[in-house]
mmCIF file of N, CA and C in Angstrom:
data_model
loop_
_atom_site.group_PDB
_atom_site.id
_atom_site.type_symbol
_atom_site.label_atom_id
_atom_site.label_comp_id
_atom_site.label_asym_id
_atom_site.label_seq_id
_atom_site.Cartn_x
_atom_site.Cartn_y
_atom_site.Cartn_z
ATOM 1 N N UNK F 302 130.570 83.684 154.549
ATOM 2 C CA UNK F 302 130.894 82.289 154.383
ATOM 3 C C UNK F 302 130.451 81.493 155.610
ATOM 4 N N UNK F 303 130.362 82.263 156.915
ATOM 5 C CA UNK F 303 130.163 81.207 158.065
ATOM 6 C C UNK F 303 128.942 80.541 158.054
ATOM 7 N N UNK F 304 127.511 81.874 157.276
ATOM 8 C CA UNK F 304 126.360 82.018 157.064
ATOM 9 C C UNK F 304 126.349 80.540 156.087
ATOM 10 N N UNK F 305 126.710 80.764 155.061
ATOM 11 C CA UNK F 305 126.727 80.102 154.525
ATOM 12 C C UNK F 305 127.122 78.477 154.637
ATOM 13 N N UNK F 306 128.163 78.358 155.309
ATOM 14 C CA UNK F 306 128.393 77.090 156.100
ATOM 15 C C UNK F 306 127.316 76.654 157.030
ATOM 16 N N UNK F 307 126.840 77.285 158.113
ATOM 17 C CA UNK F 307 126.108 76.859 158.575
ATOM 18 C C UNK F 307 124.654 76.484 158.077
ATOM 19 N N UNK F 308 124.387 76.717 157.052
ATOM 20 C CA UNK F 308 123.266 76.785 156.528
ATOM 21 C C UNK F 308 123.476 75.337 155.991
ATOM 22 N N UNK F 309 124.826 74.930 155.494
ATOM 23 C CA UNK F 309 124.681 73.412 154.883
ATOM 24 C C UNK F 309 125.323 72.857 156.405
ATOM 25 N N UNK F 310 126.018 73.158 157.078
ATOM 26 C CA UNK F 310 125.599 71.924 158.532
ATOM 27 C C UNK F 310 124.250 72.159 158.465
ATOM 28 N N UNK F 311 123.188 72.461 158.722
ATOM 29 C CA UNK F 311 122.089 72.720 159.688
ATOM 30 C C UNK F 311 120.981 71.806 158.649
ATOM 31 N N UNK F 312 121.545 71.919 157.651
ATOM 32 C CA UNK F 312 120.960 71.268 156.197
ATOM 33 C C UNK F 312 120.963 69.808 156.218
ATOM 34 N N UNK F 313 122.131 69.077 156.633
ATOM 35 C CA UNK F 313 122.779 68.060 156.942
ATOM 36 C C UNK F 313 121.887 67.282 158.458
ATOM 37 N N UNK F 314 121.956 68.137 159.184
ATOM 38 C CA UNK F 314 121.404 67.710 160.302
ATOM 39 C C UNK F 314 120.184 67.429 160.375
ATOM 40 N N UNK F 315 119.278 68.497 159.335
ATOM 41 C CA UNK F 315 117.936 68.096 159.357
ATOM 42 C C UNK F 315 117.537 67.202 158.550
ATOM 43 N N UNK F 316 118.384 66.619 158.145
ATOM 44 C CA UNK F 316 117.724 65.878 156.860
ATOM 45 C C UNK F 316 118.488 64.305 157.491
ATOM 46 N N UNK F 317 118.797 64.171 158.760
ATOM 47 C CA UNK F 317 119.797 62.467 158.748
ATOM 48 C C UNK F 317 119.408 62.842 160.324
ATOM 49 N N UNK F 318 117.818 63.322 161.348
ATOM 50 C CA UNK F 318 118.101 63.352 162.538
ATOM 51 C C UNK F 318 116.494 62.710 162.431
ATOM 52 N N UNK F 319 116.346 61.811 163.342
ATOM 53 C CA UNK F 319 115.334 61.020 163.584
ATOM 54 C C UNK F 319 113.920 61.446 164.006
ATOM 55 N N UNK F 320 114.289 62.329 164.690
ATOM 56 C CA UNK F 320 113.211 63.195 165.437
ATOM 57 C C UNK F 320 112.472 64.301 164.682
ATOM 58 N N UNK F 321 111.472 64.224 164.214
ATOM 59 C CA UNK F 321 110.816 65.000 163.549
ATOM 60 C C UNK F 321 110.904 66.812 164.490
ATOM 61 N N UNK F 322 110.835 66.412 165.290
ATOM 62 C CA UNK F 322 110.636 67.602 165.837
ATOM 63 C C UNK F 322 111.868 68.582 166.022
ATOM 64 N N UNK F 323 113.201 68.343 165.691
ATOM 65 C CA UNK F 323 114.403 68.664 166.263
ATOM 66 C C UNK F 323 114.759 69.192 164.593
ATOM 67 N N UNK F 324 114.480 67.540 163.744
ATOM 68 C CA UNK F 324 114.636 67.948 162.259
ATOM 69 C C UNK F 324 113.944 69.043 161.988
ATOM 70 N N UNK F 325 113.107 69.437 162.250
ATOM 71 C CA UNK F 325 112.073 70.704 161.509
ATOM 72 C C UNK F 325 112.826 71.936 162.027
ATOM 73 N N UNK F 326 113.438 72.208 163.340
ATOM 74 C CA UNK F 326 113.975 73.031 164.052
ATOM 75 C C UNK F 326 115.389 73.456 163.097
ATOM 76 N N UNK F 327 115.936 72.492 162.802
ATOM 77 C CA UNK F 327 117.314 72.163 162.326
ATOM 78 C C UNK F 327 117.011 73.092 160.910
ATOM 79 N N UNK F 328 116.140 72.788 160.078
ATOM 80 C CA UNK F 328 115.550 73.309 159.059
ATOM 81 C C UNK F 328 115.200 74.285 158.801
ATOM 82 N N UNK F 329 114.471 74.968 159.885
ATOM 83 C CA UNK F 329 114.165 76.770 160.069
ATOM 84 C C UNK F 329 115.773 77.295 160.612
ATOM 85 N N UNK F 330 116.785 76.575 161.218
ATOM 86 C CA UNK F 330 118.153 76.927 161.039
ATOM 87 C C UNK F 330 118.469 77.304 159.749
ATOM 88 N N UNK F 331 118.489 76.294 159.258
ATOM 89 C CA UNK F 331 119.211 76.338 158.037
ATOM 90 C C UNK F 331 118.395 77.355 157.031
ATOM 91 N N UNK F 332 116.989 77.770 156.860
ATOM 92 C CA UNK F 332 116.569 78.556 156.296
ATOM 93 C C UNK F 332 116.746 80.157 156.534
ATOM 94 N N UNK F 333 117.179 80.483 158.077
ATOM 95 C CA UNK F 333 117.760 81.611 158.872
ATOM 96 C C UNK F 333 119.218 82.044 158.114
ATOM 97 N N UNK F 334 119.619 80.954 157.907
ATOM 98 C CA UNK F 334 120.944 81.388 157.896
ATOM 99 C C UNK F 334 120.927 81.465 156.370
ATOM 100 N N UNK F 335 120.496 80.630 155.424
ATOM 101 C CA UNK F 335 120.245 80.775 153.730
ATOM 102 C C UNK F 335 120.078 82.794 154.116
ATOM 103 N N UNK F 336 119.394 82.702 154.518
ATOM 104 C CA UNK F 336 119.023 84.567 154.948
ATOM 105 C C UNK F 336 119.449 85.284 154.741
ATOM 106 N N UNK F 337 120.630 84.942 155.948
ATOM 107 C CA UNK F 337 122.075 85.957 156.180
ATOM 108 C C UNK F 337 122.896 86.100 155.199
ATOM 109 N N UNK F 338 123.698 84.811 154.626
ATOM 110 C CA UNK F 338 123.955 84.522 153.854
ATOM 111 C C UNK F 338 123.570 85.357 152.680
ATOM 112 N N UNK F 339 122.520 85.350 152.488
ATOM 113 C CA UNK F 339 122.453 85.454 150.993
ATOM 114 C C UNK F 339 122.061 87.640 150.900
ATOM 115 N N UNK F 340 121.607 87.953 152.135
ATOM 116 C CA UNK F 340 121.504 89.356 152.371
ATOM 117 C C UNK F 340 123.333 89.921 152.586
ATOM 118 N N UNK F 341 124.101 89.418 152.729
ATOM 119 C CA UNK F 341 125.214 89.785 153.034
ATOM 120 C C UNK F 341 126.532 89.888 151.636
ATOM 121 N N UNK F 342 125.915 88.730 150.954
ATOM 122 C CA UNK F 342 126.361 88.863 149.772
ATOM 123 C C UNK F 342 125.458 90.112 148.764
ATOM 124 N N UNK F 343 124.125 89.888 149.020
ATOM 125 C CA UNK F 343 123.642 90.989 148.118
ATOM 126 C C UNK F 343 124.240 92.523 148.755
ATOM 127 N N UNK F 344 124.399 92.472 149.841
ATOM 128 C CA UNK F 344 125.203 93.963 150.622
ATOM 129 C C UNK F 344 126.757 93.933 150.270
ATOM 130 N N UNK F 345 127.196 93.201 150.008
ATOM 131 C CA UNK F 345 128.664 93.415 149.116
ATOM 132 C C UNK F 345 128.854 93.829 148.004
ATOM 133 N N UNK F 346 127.817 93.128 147.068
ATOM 134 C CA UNK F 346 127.619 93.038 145.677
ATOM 135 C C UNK F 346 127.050 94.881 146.007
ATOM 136 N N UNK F 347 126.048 95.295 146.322
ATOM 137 C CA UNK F 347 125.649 96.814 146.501
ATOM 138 C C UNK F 347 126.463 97.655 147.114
ATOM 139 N N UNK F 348 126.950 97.237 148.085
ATOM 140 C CA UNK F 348 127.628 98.586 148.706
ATOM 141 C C UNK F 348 128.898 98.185 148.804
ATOM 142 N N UNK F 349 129.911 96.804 147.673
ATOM 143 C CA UNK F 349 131.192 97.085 147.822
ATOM 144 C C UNK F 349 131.645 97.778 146.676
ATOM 145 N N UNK F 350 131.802 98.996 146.751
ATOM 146 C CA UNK F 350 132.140 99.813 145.594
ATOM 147 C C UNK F 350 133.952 99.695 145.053
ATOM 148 N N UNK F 351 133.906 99.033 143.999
ATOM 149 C CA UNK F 351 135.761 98.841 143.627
ATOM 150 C C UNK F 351 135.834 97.792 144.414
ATOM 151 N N UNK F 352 134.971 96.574 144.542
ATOM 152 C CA UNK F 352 135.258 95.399 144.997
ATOM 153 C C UNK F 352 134.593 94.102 144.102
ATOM 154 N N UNK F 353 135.399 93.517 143.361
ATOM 155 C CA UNK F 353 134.553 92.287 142.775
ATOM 156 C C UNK F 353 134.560 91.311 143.484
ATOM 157 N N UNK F 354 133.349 91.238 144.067
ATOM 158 C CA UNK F 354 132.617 90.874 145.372
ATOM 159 C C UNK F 354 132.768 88.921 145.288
ATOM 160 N N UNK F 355 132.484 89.032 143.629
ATOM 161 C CA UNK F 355 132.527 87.342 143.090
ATOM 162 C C UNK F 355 133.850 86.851 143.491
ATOM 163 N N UNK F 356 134.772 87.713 142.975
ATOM 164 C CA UNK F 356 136.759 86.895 142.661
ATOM 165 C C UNK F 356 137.004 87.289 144.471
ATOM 166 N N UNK F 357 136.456 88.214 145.124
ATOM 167 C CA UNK F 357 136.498 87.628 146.597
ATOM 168 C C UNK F 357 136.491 86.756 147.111
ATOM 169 N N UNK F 358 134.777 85.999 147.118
ATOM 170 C CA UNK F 358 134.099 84.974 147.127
ATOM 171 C C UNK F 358 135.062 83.677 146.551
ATOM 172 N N UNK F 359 135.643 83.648 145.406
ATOM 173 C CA UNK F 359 135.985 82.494 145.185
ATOM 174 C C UNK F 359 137.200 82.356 145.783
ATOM 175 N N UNK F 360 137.805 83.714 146.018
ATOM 176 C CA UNK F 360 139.558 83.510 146.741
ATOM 177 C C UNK F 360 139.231 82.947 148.338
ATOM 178 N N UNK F 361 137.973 83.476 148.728
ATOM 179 C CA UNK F 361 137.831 82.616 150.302
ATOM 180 C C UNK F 361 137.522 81.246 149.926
ATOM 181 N N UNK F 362 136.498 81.182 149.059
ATOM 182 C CA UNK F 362 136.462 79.529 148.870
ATOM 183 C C UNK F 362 138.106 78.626 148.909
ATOM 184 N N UNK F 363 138.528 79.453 148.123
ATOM 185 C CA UNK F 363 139.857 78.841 147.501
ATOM 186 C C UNK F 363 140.895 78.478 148.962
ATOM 187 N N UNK F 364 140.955 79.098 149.602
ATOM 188 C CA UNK F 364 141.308 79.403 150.911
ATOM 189 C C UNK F 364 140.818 78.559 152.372
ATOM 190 N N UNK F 365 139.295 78.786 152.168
ATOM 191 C CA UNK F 365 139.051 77.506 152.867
ATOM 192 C C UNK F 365 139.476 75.915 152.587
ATOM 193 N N UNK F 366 139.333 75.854 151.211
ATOM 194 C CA UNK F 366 139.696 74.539 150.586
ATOM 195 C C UNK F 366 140.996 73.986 151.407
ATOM 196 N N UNK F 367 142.243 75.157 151.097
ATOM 197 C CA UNK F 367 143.473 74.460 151.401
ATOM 198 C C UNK F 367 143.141 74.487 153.172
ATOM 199 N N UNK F 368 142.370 75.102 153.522
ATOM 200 C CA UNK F 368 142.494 74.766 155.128
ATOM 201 C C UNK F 368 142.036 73.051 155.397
ATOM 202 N N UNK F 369 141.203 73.041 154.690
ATOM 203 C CA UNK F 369 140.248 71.595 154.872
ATOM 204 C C UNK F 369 141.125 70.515 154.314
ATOM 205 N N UNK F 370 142.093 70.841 153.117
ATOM 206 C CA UNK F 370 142.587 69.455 152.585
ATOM 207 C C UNK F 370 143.813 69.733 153.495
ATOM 208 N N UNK F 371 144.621 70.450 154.573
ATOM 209 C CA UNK F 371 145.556 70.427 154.514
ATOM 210 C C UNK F 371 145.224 69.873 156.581
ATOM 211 N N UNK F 372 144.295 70.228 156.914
ATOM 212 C CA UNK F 372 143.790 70.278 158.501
ATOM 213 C C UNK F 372 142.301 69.230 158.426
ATOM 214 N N UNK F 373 141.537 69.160 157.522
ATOM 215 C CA UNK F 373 140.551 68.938 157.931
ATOM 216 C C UNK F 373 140.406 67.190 157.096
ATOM 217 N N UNK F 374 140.458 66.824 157.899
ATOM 218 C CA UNK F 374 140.123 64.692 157.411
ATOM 219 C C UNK F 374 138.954 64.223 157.799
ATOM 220 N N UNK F 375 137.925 64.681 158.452
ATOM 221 C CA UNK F 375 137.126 64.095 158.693
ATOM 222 C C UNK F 375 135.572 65.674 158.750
ATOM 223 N N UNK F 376 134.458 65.225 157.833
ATOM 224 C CA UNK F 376 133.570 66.035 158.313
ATOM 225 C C UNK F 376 133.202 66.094 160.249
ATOM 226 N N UNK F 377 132.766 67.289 160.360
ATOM 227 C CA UNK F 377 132.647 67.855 161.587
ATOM 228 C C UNK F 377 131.307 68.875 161.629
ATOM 229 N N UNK F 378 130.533 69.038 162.536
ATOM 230 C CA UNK F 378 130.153 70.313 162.812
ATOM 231 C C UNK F 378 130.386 71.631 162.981
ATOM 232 N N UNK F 379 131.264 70.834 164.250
ATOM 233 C CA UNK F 379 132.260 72.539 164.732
ATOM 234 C C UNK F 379 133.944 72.206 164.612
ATOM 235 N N UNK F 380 134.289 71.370 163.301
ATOM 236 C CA UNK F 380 136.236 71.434 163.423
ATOM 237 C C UNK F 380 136.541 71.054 162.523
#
């Protein structure tokens, strides 16, 4: 999930930062981490044996949610 988070900050940043050169940087971020992300889930999905890797996935979603509506009021980078 962090993979994954960061991949939409880094997404965010490159796409609303002025500087071509910083944006493009921001972008091979965010394509690094699409990476991780998405190799880490395919390594759950394969090697979590007696784990439905999906109803995981959605119980952290579910989980982050109440952190964000209950702590989090304002988008952030890092809070």
């Amino acid at each position: 999930m962090i993979e994954a988070r960061s991949c939409e900050r880094f997404k965010v940043l490159s796409e609303n930062i002025n500087d071509e050169e910083l944006s493009n940087f921001y972008r091979d971020l965010m394509e690094s981490e699409a990476g991780h992300y998405t190799t880490f889930i395919t390594y759950a999905r394969k090697y979590g044996q007696g784990i439905d890797v999906e109803k995981r996935w959605r119980e952290w979603l579910e989980f982050e949610a109440s952190i964000i509506e209950n702590y989090g009021k304002r988008e952030t980078i890092h809070g």
